[in-house]
Coordinates of C-alpha atoms and ligand atoms in Angstrom, one line a residue:
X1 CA -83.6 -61.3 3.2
X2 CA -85.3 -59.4 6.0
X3 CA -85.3 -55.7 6.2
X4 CA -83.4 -56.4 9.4
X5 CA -80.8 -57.6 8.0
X6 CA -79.9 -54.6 6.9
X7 CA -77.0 -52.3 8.2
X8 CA -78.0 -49.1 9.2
X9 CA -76.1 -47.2 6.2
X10 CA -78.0 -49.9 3.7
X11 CA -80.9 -48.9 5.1
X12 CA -80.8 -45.3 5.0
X13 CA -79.6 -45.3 1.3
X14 CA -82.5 -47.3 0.4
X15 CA -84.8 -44.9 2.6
X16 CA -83.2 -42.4 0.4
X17 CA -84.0 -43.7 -3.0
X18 CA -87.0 -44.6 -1.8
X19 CA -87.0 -48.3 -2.0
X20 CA -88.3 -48.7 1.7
X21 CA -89.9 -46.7 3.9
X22 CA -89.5 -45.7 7.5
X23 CA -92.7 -47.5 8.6
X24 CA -91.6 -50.8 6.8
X25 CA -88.3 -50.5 8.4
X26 CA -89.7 -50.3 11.6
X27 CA -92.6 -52.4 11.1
X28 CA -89.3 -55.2 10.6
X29 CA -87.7 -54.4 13.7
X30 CA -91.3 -54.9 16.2
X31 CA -92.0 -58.5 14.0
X32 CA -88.4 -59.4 15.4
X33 CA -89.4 -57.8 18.2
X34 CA -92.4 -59.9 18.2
X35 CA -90.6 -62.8 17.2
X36 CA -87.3 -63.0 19.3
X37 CA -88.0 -61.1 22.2
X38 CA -89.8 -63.8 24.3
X39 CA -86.8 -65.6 24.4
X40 CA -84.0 -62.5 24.4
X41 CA -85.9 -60.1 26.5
X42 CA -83.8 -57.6 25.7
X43 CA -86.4 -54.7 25.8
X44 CA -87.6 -53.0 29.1
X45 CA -90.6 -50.9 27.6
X46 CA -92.2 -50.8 23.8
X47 CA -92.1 -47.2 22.5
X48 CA -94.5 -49.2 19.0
X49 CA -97.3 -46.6 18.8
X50 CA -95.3 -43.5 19.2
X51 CA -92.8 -44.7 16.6
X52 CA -94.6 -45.5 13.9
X53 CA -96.0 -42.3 14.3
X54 CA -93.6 -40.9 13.8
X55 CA -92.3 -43.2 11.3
X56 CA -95.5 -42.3 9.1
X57 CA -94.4 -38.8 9.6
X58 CA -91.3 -38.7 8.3
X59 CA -92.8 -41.1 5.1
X60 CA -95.2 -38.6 4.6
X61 CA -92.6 -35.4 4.4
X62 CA -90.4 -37.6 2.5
X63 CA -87.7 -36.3 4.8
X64 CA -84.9 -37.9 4.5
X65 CA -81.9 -35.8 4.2
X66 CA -81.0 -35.8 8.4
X67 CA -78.3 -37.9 8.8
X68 CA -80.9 -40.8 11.0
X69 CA -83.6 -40.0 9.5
X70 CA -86.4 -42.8 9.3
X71 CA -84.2 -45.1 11.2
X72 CA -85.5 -47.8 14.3
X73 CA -83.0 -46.8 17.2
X74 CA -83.3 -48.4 21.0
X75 CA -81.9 -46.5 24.3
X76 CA -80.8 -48.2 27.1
X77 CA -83.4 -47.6 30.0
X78 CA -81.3 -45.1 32.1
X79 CA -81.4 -42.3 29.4
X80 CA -84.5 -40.3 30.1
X81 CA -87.5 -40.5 27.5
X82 CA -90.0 -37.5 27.7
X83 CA -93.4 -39.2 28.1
X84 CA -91.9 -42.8 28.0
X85 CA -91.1 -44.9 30.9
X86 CA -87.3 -44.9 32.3
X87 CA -86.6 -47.5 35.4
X88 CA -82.7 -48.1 35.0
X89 CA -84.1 -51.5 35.6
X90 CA -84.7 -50.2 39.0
X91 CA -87.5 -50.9 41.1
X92 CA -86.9 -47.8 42.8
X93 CA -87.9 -46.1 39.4
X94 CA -90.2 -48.8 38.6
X95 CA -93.2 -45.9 37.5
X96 CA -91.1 -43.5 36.7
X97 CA -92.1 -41.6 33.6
X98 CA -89.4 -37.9 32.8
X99 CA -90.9 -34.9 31.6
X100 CA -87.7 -34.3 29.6
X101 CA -85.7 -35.8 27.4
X102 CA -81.8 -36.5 27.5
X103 CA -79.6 -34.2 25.6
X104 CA -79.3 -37.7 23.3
X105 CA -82.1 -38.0 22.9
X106 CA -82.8 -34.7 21.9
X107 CA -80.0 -35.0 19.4
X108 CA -81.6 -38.1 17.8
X109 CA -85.1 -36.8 17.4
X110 CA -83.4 -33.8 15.7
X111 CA -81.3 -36.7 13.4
X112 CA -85.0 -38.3 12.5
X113 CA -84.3 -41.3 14.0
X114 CA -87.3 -43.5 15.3
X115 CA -87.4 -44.5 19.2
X116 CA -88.6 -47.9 19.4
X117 CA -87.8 -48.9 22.9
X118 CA -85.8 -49.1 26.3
X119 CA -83.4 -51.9 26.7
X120 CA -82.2 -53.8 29.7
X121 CA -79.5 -53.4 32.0
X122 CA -77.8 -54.1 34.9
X123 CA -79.7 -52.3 38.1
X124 CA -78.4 -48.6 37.5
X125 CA -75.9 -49.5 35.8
X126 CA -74.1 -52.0 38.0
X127 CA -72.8 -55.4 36.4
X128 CA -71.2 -57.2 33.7
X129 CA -74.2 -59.6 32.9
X130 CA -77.8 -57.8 32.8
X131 CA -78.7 -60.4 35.4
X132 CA -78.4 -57.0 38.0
X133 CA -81.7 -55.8 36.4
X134 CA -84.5 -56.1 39.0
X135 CA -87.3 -56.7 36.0
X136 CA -85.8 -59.9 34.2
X137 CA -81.9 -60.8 32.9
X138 CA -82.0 -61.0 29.0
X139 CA -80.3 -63.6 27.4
X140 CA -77.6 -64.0 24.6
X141 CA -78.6 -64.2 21.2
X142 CA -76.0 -66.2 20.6
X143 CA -76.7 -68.4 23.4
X144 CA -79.9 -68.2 25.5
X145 CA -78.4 -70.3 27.9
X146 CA -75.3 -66.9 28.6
X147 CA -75.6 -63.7 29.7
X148 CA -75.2 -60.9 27.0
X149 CA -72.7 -58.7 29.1
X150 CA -73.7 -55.5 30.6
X151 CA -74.2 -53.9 32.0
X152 CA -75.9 -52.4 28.4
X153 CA -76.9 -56.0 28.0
X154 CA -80.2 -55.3 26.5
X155 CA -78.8 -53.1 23.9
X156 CA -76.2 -55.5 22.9
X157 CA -78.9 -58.1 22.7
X158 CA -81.0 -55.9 20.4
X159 CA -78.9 -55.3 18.2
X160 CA -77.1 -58.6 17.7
X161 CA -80.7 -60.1 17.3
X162 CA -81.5 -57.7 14.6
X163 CA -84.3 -55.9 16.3
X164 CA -83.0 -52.3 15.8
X165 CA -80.1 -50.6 13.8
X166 CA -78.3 -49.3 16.5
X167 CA -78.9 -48.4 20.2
X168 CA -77.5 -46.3 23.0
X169 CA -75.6 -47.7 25.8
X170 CA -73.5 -46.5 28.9
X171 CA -70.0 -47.1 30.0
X172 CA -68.3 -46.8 33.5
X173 CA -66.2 -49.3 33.6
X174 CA -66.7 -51.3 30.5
X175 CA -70.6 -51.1 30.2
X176 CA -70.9 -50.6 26.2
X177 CA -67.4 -52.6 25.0
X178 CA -67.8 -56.1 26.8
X179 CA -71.5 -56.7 25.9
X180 CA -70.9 -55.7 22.6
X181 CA -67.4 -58.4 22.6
X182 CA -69.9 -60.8 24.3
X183 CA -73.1 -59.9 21.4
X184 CA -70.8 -59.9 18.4
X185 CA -71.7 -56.4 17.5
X186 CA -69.6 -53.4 17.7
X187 CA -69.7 -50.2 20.3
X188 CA -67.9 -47.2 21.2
X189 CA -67.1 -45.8 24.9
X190 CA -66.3 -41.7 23.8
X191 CA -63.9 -39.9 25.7
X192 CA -64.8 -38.7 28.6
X193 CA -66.5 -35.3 27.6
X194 CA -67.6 -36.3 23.9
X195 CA -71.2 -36.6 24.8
X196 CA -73.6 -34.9 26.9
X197 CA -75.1 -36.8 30.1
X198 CA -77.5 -34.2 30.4
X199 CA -80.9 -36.6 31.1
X200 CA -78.8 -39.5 31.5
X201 CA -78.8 -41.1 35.3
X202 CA -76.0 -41.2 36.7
X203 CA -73.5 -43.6 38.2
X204 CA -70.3 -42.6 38.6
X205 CA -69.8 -38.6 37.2
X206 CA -66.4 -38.9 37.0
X207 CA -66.2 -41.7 34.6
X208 CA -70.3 -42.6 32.8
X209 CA -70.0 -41.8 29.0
X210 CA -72.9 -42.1 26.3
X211 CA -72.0 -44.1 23.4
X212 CA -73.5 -46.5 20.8
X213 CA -73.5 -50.1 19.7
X214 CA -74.3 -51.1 16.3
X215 CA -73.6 -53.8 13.6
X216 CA -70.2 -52.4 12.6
X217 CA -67.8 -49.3 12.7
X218 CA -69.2 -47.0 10.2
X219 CA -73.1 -47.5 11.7
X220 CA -71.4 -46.5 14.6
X221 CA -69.4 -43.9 13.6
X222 CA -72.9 -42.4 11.5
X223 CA -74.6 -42.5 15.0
X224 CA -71.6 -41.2 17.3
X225 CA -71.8 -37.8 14.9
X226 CA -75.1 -37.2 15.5
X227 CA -75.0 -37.7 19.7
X228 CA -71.5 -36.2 20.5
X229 CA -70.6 -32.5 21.0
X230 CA -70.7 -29.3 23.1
X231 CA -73.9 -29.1 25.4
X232 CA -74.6 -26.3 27.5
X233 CA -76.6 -28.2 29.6
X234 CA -73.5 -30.0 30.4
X235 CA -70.8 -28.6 32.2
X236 CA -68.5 -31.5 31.9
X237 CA -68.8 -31.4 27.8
X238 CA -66.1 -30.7 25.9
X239 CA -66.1 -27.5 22.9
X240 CA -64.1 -29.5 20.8
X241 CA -65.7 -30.1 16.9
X242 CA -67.2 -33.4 15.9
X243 CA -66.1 -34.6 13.0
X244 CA -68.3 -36.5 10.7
X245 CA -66.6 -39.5 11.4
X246 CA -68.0 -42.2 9.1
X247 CA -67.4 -39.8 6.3
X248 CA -63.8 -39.1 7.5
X249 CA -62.7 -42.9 7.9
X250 CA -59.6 -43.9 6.4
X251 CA -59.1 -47.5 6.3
X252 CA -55.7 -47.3 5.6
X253 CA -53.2 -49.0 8.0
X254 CA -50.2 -49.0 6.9
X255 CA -47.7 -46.9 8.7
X256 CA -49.6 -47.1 11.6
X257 CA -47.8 -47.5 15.1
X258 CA -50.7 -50.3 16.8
X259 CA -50.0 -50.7 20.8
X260 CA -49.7 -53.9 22.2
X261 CA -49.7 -53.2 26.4
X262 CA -48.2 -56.7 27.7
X263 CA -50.2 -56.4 31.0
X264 CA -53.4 -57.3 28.9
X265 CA -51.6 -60.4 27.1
X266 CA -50.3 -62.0 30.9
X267 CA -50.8 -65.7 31.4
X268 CA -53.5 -66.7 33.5
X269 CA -56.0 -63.4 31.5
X270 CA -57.3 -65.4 29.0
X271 CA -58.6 -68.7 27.9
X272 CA -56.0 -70.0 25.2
X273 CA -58.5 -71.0 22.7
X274 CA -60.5 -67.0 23.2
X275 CA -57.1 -65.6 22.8
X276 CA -56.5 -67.2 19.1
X277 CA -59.3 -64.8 18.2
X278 CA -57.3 -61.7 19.4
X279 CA -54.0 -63.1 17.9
X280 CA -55.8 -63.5 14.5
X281 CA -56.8 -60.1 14.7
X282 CA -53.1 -58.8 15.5
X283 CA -52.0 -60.7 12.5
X284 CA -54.7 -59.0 10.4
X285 CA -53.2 -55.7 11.7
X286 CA -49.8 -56.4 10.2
X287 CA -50.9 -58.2 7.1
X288 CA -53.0 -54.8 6.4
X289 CA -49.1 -52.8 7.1
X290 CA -49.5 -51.6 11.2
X291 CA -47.1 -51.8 12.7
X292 CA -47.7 -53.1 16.3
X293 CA -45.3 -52.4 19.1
X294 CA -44.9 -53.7 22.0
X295 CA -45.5 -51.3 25.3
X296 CA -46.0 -51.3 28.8
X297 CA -48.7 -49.9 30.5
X298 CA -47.3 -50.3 34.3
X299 CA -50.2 -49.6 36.6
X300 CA -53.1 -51.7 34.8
X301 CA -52.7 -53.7 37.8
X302 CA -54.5 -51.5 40.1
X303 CA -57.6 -50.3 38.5
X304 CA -59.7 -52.7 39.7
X305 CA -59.1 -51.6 43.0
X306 CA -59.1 -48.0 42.0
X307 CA -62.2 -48.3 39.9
X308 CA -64.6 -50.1 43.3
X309 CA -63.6 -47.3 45.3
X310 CA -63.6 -44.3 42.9
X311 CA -66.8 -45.7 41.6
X312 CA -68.5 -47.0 44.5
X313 CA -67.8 -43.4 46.4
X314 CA -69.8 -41.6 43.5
X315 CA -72.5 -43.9 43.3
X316 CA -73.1 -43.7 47.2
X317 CA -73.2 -39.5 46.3
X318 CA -75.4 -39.8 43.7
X319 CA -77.8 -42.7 44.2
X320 CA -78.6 -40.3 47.5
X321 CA -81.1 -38.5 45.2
X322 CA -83.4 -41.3 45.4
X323 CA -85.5 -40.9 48.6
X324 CA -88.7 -41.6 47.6
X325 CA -90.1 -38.4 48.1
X326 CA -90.2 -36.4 44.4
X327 CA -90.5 -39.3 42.6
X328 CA -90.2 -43.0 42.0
X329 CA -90.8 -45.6 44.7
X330 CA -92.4 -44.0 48.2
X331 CA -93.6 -46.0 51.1
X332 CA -97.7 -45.6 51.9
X333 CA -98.6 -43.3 53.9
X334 CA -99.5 -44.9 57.4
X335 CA -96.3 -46.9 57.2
X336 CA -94.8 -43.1 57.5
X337 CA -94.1 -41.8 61.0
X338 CA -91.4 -39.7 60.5
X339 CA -89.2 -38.0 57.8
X340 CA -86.6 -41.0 58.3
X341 CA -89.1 -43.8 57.4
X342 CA -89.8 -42.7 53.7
X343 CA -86.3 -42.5 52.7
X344 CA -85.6 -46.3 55.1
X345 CA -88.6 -47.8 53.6
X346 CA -88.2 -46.9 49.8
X347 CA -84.5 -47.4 49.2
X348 CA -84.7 -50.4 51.2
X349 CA -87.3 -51.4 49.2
X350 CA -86.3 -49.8 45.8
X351 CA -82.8 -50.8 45.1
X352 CA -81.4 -53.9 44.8
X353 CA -78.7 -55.9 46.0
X354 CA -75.5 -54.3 44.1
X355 CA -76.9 -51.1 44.4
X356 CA -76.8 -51.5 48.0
X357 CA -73.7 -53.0 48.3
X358 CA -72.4 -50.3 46.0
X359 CA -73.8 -47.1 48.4
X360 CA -72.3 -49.2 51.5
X361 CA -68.6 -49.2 50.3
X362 CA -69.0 -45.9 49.0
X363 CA -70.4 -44.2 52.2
X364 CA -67.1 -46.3 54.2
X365 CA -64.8 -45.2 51.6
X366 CA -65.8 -41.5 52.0
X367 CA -66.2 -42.1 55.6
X368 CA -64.8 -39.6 58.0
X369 CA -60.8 -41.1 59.1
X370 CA -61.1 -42.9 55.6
X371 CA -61.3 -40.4 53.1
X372 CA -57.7 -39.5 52.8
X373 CA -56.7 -43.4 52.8
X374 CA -59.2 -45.2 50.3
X375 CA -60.8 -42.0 48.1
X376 CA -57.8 -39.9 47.7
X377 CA -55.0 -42.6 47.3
X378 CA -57.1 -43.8 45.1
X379 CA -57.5 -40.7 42.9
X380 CA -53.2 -40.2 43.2
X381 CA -53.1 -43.9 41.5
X382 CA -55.8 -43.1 39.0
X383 CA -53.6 -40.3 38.0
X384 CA -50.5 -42.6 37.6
X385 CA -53.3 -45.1 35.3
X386 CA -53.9 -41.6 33.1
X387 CA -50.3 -41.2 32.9
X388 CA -49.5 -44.8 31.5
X389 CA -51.6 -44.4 28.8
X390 CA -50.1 -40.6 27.9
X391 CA -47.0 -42.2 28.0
X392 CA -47.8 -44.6 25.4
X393 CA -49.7 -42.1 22.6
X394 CA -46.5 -40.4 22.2
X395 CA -45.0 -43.6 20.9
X396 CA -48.3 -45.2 19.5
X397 CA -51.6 -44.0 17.6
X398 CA -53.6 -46.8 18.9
X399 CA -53.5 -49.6 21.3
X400 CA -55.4 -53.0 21.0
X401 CA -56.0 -55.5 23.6
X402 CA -58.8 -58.2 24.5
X403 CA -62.2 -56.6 25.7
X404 CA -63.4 -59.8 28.8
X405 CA -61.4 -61.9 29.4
X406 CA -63.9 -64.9 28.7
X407 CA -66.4 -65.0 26.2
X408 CA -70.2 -64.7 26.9
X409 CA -70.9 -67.0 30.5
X410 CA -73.9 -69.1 31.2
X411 CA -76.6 -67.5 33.3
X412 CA -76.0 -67.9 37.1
X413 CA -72.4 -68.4 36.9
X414 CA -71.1 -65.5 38.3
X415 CA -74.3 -63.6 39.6
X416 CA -74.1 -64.6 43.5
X417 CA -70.0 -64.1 43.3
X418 CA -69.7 -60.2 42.6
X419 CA -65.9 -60.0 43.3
X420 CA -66.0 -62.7 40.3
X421 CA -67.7 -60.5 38.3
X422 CA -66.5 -57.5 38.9
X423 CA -62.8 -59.0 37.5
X424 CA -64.1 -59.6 34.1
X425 CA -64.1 -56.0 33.2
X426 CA -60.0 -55.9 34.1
X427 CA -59.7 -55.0 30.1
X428 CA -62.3 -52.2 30.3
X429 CA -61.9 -50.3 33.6
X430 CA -58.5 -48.9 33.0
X431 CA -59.9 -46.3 29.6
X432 CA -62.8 -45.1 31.8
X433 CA -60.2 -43.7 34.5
X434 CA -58.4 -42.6 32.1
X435 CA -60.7 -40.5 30.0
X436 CA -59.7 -41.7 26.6
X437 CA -62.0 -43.7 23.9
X438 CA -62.7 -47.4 23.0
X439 CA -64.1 -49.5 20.2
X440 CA -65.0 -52.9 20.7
X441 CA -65.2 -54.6 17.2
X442 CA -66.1 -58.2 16.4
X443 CA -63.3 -60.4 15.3
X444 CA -64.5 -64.1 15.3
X445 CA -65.9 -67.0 17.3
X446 CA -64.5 -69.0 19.8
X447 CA -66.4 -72.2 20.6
X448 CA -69.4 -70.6 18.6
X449 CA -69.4 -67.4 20.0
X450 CA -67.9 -64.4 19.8
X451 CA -65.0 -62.4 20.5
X452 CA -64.4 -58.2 20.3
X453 CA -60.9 -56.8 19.6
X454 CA -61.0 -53.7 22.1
X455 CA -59.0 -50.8 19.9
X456 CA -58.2 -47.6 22.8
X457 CA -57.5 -44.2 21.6
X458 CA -56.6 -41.3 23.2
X459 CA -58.5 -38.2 24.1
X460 CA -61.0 -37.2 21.2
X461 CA -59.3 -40.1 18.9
X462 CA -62.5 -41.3 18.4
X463 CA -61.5 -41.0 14.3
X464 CA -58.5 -42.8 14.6
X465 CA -60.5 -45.6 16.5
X466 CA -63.3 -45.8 13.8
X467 CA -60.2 -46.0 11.1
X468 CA -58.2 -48.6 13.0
X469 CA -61.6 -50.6 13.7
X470 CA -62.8 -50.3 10.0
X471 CA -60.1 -51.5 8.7
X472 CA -60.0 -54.8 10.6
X473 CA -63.9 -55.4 9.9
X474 CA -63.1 -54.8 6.5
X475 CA -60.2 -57.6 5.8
X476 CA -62.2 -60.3 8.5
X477 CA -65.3 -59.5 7.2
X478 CA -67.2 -60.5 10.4
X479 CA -70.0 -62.2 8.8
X480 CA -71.5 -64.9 11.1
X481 CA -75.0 -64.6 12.7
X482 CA -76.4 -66.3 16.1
X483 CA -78.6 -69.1 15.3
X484 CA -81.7 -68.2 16.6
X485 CA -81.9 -65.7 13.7
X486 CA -82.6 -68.5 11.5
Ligands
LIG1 N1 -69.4 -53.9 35.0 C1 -68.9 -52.7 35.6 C2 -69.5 -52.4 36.9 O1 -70.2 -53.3 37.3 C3 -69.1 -51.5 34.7 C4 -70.5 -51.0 34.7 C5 -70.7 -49.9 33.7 O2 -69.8 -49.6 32.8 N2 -71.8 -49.2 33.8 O3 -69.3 -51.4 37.5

């Protein structure tokens, strides 16, 4: 068995009775790396040097009593990296290097985990595929021939192909959840206000949260412990305590009231044979004593259109920071006549497609005469969204539905068809408008690959997500591996 192999908690008990070190361990993750990565191309930048470093470091203090200590961690490449390269697969960022890092960051140096590397993703954030990235799409381990998801494609990638023990994503509408339903691994959207953003770039303020993917819930839950929490470089954090939540799980279900919204379950969602998968995992919910209930959450129907506008009107606000004139991309100097032509020729030249299309429906949303009819109405129904799903917590301490509605596509399916795209994060969108958490676990394979049971808590229910998600891992026992890892 490869060091790889191992889950993150294996691995830090054996760091802790010595029967590995931190430099082993991540010498194992850069030979996947090495191995794998040709074909995946999962990783944006190599951080190899600087962590085993740093690696060697902690081997030589023998200090492994942090809760991450020694352990190979990626970041998505839109979370800023003191000293290390950060493009949100952008060319507009193409060279840029922060002198800072994220709040996350931060909080995992202080844990002792080991920075390997900076995934892929969608262009800033904006996709479902990692095809959005202006570098290079990165492929399914699964299935090189299908997209991983995204738009935290590269970090599903990663760690489905065994080449770190967990890694750092985003979510906006879905960004963390589907690629991790799509990789086979598990990952966790916090509530909105869990975990500082400080560093991170954003996309849309109102609705980005930092979260994790890993192998399975209580890797997650270890790694959620360490990045969550108050910070007062944050405005929008919330005081609340953090539990240690992999130590808290209870993997008890019995007595519990499981939601089961019917708006996620319509005909015409999803493919019969990808919905067995989800109907398996109901059944394992009331073979371990849940109880799942039937509910209604009425207004599902509209967050797609709630979610482009909201979401494109904040991107078009803050992608304005980009004007090529404190850093990133900036035009030469004799193409520069006036003040005009440096931000005209960089972001014309520095963001991509989506982007672009993105900051143009913004801008018209937000438009003078259009404000009040696209932005605002659109907030009023997001409230009504938020309300369905407070609605439902007073009857229910959990809600499960399907995460995509497909399972992972083949490259070049959907890319040049965005409306297409955008509707296969319909089971995602909804929790980001309304604040409250999300675990995607892995709950089988349909036609060889895989399928995530999405488990939605409320506000700070991260705990009760972990439990309800632990529990189901536990009795299926997700054990299946994509081929190319031998
Ligand atoms: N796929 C969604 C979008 O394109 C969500 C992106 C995200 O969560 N960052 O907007």
């Amino acid at each position: 068995m490869s060091l790889t192999d191992l889950t993150l908690l294996e691995a830090k008990q054996k760091l802790k009775s010595r029967e590995v070190t931190s430099v082993e361990l991540t010498k194992s993750c850069f030979d996947q790396i090495r191995k794998l990565d040709s074909q995946v191309k999962a990783f944006i930048t190599l951080n190899e040097e600087a962590a085993l470093q740093r690696a060697a470091e902690i081997d030589a203090a023998g200090a492994y009593d942090t809760p991450l200590a020694g352990i190979p961690i990626a970041a998505k490449d839109l979370i800023c990296t003191k000293n290390l390269r950060t493009t949100a697969a952008s060319k507009i960022l193409e060279n840029f290097v922060p002198t800072y890092n994220a709040t996350v960051i931060e909080r995992l140096n202080q844990a002792g985990a080991v920075l390997i590397g900076k995934t892929n993703l969608d262009e800033f954030a904006m996709g479902s595929s990692t095809e959005n990235s202006a570098f290079f799409p990165t492929s399914n381990p699964w299935d090189l021939t299908r997209v991983p998801g995204g738009s935290s494609g590269g970090s599903a990638a990663a760690v489905a192909a065994r080449m770190c023990f967990a890694a750092l994503g985003t979510d906006t509408g879905g960004s963390i959840r589907q690629p991790a339903s799509l990789c086979g691994v598990t990952g966790i959207k916090p509530s909105y206000g869990r975990v500082s953003r400080f560093g991170v770039m954003a996309m849309a303020s109102s609705l980005d949260q930092v979260g994790v993917l890993a192998r399975n819930p209580m890797d997650t839950a270890l790694v959620m412990s360490v990045i969550a929490g108050h910070d007062p470089l944050d405005s929008t954090t919330l005081p609340a305590e953090v539990p240690t939540y992999h130590e808290e799980a209870q993997s008890d279900l019995s007595g519990m009231r499981i939601g089961v919204p019917k708006e996620y379950f319509e005909a015409g969602g999803m493919a019969p044979e990808d919905q067995q998968v989800i109907q398996t995992a109901l059944e394992t919910i009331k073979k371990l004593g849940g109880e799942l209930i039937d509910i209604s959450l009425p207004h599902t129907k509209y967050a797609l259109p709630v979610y482009y506008l909201l979401m494109a009107s904040e991107v078009s606000a803050n992608l304005a920071r980009y004007d090529g004139v404190r850093f990133g991309l900036s035009p030469s100097e004799d193409q520069i006549r006036q003040l005009d032509d440096i931000y005209l020729l960089s972001r014309s030249a520095g963001f991509g497609a989506e982007p672009k299309r993105r900051i143009m429906l913004g801008t018209f949303a937000l438009s003078a005469g259009y404000q009040n009819k696209y932005y605002l109405q659109a907030q009023k129904v997001r409230t009504l969204i938020k309300r369905d799903f407070e609605q439902a917590y007073e009857r229910v301490d959990a809600i499960v539905t399907p995460t995509s509605p497909t399972t992972a596509w083949e490259k070049g399916e959907k890319v040049n068809d965005p409306f297409k795209m955008y509707l296969s994060d319909i089971y995602t969108i909804p929790a980001n408008l309304a604040g409250i958490c999300g675990l995607v676990v892995p709950v089988g394979l349909s036609h060889s690959l895989p399928g995530g049971l999405q488990i939605l808590g409320p506000q700070l229910g991260e705990q009760v997500v972990f439990n309800v998600g632990e529990a189901i891992s536990r009795e299926i026992s997700f054990q299946e591996k994509p081929a190319i890892l031998g």
